[in-house]
């Protein structure tokens, strides 16, 4: 019997640098959105449900554009990343506007996702093979497991001539991810330089260093870990809560260090 596997697409970013909803900006030769490629490849790979994580105020626009193109071909649901989705007893300042980060985004999908799932960004192109590998992996993992996966790319294949890109620089031992350093990566004077977003010193990486583009494979157990560690994140960031983000890579690094 074919296993139910969901694709969660994170599309709640404000798009401030782009100047609008870049998820609905035509990119392909026939007016395709970049999300169209991801959904098409996911369906071909075997995924049978899509959950779009969006801002509630964008629902009508998103559903009329992307939803109208996707819903005829695969089960489609919508979840909303809202700043009031917090642990009991916690609130945010009224002037906090920016979404709370990728871990919070995934948590906001909890009521829509009860099976193994892959997570991707709405504005990145991943390629058909990535979805095939993600589906194959998720089909084999028990839904109660705390074993997760990541689709990695050689950093040289993910760079642009137009400045820096955000990537998770990976340290891998025997096929297991041991460290994930969220960084701004750019080719400078023939060298590939990673500048960690946590403020640590920049370092050089080789062209075949693996990086994450936020294509991650989870079982539903990830929701428990996000919830358990959410209060500590809020406590630790009282002084910079207007800008702090609860990020999946940071959470995964902590889980790895704890041996989970």
XYZ file of C-alpha atoms in Angstrom:
260
model
C 0.000 0.000 0.000
C 1.350 3.402 -0.981
C 2.310 5.570 1.986
C 0.829 9.050 2.396
C 3.607 11.631 2.092
C 3.020 15.394 2.285
C 4.981 18.344 0.954
C 4.935 21.455 3.143
C 5.788 24.617 1.210
C 6.830 27.605 3.311
C 5.370 30.668 1.623
C 4.701 33.090 4.473
C 7.794 35.240 3.906
C 7.042 38.909 3.503
C 9.067 39.253 0.311
C 10.321 42.665 1.412
C 13.527 42.550 -0.629
C 11.637 41.428 -3.700
C 8.953 44.081 -3.308
C 5.942 41.797 -3.351
C 4.734 38.208 -3.371
C 7.554 36.628 -5.331
C 5.774 33.261 -5.117
C 3.302 34.476 -7.766
C 5.781 36.152 -10.075
C 5.917 34.318 -13.447
C 9.343 32.764 -14.008
C 9.002 30.124 -16.725
C 8.622 30.428 -20.516
C 4.854 29.923 -20.270
C 4.270 32.029 -17.182
C 5.008 29.284 -14.655
C 5.590 30.218 -11.030
C 8.614 28.688 -9.353
C 6.196 26.821 -7.051
C 4.668 25.149 -10.134
C 7.944 23.331 -10.753
C 8.167 22.111 -7.150
C 4.579 20.857 -7.078
C 4.906 19.145 -10.460
C 8.111 17.389 -9.434
C 6.619 16.390 -6.079
C 3.580 14.804 -7.761
C 5.815 12.917 -10.183
C 7.905 11.672 -7.239
C 4.844 10.300 -5.419
C 3.783 12.981 -2.912
C -0.005 13.017 -2.529
C -0.723 16.154 -0.484
C 0.483 19.757 -0.465
C 0.235 22.077 2.528
C 0.944 25.726 1.799
C 2.075 27.704 4.847
C 1.068 31.311 4.138
C 0.009 34.544 5.826
C -3.742 34.629 6.423
C -4.094 37.995 4.694
C -2.647 36.488 1.500
C -5.079 33.550 1.423
C -7.485 34.814 -1.239
C -4.718 35.971 -3.571
C -2.707 32.792 -3.050
C -5.685 30.481 -3.560
C -6.857 32.303 -6.688
C -3.419 32.073 -8.295
C -1.298 29.179 -7.082
C -4.140 27.238 -5.481
C -6.197 27.307 -8.671
C -3.281 25.759 -10.553
C -2.484 23.090 -7.976
C -5.801 21.931 -6.494
C -7.020 20.028 -9.600
C -4.004 17.721 -9.449
C -3.249 17.005 -5.769
C -4.931 17.317 -2.380
C -4.177 20.857 -1.231
C -4.529 22.461 2.191
C -3.540 25.796 3.707
C -2.026 26.639 7.083
C -1.353 30.108 8.445
C 1.759 31.414 10.155
C 0.393 33.748 12.792
C 2.253 35.486 15.591
C -0.364 34.523 18.171
C 0.476 30.832 17.701
C 2.602 30.730 20.856
C 3.034 28.577 23.970
C 0.429 29.213 26.650
C 1.213 32.315 28.693
C 3.463 33.998 26.110
C 2.794 37.059 23.976
C 4.811 39.152 21.542
C 5.182 42.947 21.376
C 2.609 44.586 19.123
C 5.374 45.956 16.886
C 6.723 42.501 16.047
C 5.672 42.095 12.400
C 8.091 39.649 10.803
C 7.245 35.901 10.922
C 8.932 33.990 13.743
C 11.100 31.723 11.608
C 11.022 28.271 10.029
C 10.553 26.216 13.216
C 7.507 28.310 14.080
C 6.310 27.962 10.468
C 6.455 24.173 10.636
C 4.653 24.174 13.991
C 1.832 26.188 12.428
C 1.230 23.219 10.080
C 0.697 20.749 12.925
C -3.085 20.464 12.525
C -2.746 19.819 8.782
C 0.104 17.272 8.795
C -0.235 13.839 10.445
C 2.133 11.867 8.225
C 5.765 11.975 7.127
C 6.537 15.142 5.187
C 9.165 17.117 3.364
C 9.592 20.858 3.848
C 10.790 23.301 1.208
C 10.974 27.038 0.579
C 8.488 28.457 -1.895
C 11.092 30.482 -3.771
C 13.846 27.904 -4.385
C 14.241 25.465 -7.272
C 15.212 21.984 -6.094
C 15.087 19.694 -9.141
C 13.126 16.474 -9.755
C 15.778 14.173 -8.299
C 15.597 15.921 -4.923
C 11.879 15.129 -4.606
C 12.421 11.530 -5.674
C 15.095 11.045 -3.014
C 12.964 12.760 -0.364
C 9.965 10.584 -1.173
C 12.007 7.387 -1.134
C 13.467 8.302 2.245
C 10.147 9.286 3.816
C 8.472 6.124 2.521
C 10.893 3.994 4.532
C 10.878 5.887 7.852
C 8.351 4.940 10.542
C 6.041 7.829 11.461
C 6.927 7.495 15.148
C 10.661 7.776 14.462
C 12.830 10.741 15.419
C 15.088 10.081 12.452
C 15.041 12.945 9.975
C 16.692 13.602 6.624
C 18.066 16.458 4.562
C 18.591 16.842 0.837
C 22.084 18.295 0.377
C 23.646 20.112 -2.552
C 27.234 20.859 -3.472
C 27.671 24.518 -2.646
C 29.213 25.389 -6.026
C 25.953 24.366 -7.724
C 23.863 26.735 -5.595
C 25.734 30.021 -5.970
C 24.798 33.052 -8.031
C 26.793 35.768 -9.742
C 24.468 38.336 -8.155
C 25.780 38.381 -4.602
C 25.425 36.181 -1.550
C 22.932 33.395 -0.874
C 21.679 31.965 2.409
C 22.741 28.354 2.880
C 23.193 25.909 5.736
C 26.805 24.725 5.567
C 26.920 21.040 6.526
C 29.446 18.897 8.319
C 28.770 15.254 7.513
C 30.292 12.125 9.053
C 29.441 8.643 7.740
C 26.326 9.952 6.067
C 25.071 11.641 9.239
C 24.693 15.388 9.632
C 26.757 16.536 12.623
C 26.605 20.312 12.186
C 24.552 22.803 10.211
C 25.807 26.392 10.135
C 23.326 28.893 8.727
C 25.473 31.243 6.653
C 25.609 33.893 3.994
C 27.692 32.309 1.221
C 29.386 34.151 -1.624
C 32.222 33.646 -4.094
C 34.846 36.331 -3.486
C 38.098 36.538 -5.477
C 37.786 32.919 -6.563
C 37.114 31.629 -3.040
C 33.798 30.505 -1.561
C 33.332 32.296 1.754
C 30.682 31.419 4.349
C 29.718 34.072 6.879
C 27.742 32.481 9.763
C 24.522 34.301 10.569
C 25.214 33.878 14.283
C 28.102 36.347 14.041
C 30.959 33.861 14.260
C 34.056 34.229 12.070
C 33.801 33.696 8.315
C 35.420 30.621 6.825
C 36.281 29.222 3.404
C 34.562 26.153 1.985
C 35.411 23.952 -0.992
C 33.205 23.678 -4.074
C 31.970 20.208 -3.093
C 31.011 21.142 0.481
C 27.422 20.096 1.109
C 24.875 22.761 1.953
C 21.211 22.775 2.865
C 18.630 24.712 0.864
C 15.957 23.997 3.474
C 14.671 20.773 1.898
C 14.189 18.699 5.020
C 12.427 15.405 5.665
C 10.482 14.896 8.895
C 8.147 12.581 10.724
C 5.319 14.057 12.832
C 7.545 13.728 15.922
C 9.239 17.005 14.934
C 6.196 18.932 16.191
C 6.783 17.672 19.741
C 10.395 18.861 19.738
C 9.477 22.279 18.342
C 6.806 22.742 20.999
C 9.022 21.577 23.869
C 11.805 24.029 23.024
C 9.678 26.992 22.020
C 9.359 28.510 25.543
C 13.143 28.392 26.003
C 13.616 30.209 22.689
C 11.244 32.967 23.805
C 12.963 33.272 27.179
C 16.436 33.421 25.615
C 15.412 36.154 23.175
C 13.525 38.559 25.420
C 16.004 41.318 24.547
C 15.863 40.878 20.760
C 12.384 39.442 20.309
C 11.533 42.005 17.610
C 14.029 40.350 15.258
C 14.820 36.876 16.645
C 13.755 33.847 14.583
C 13.019 30.322 15.784
C 14.828 28.373 13.067
C 14.665 24.702 12.105
C 18.466 24.419 11.533
C 19.147 25.725 15.050
C 16.654 23.262 16.509
C 18.128 20.342 14.577
C 21.619 21.252 15.734
C 20.470 21.193 19.365
C 18.727 17.845 18.884
C 21.880 16.430 17.311
C 24.020 17.644 20.208
C 21.553 16.067 22.635
C 21.862 12.776 20.789
C 18.203 12.659 19.746
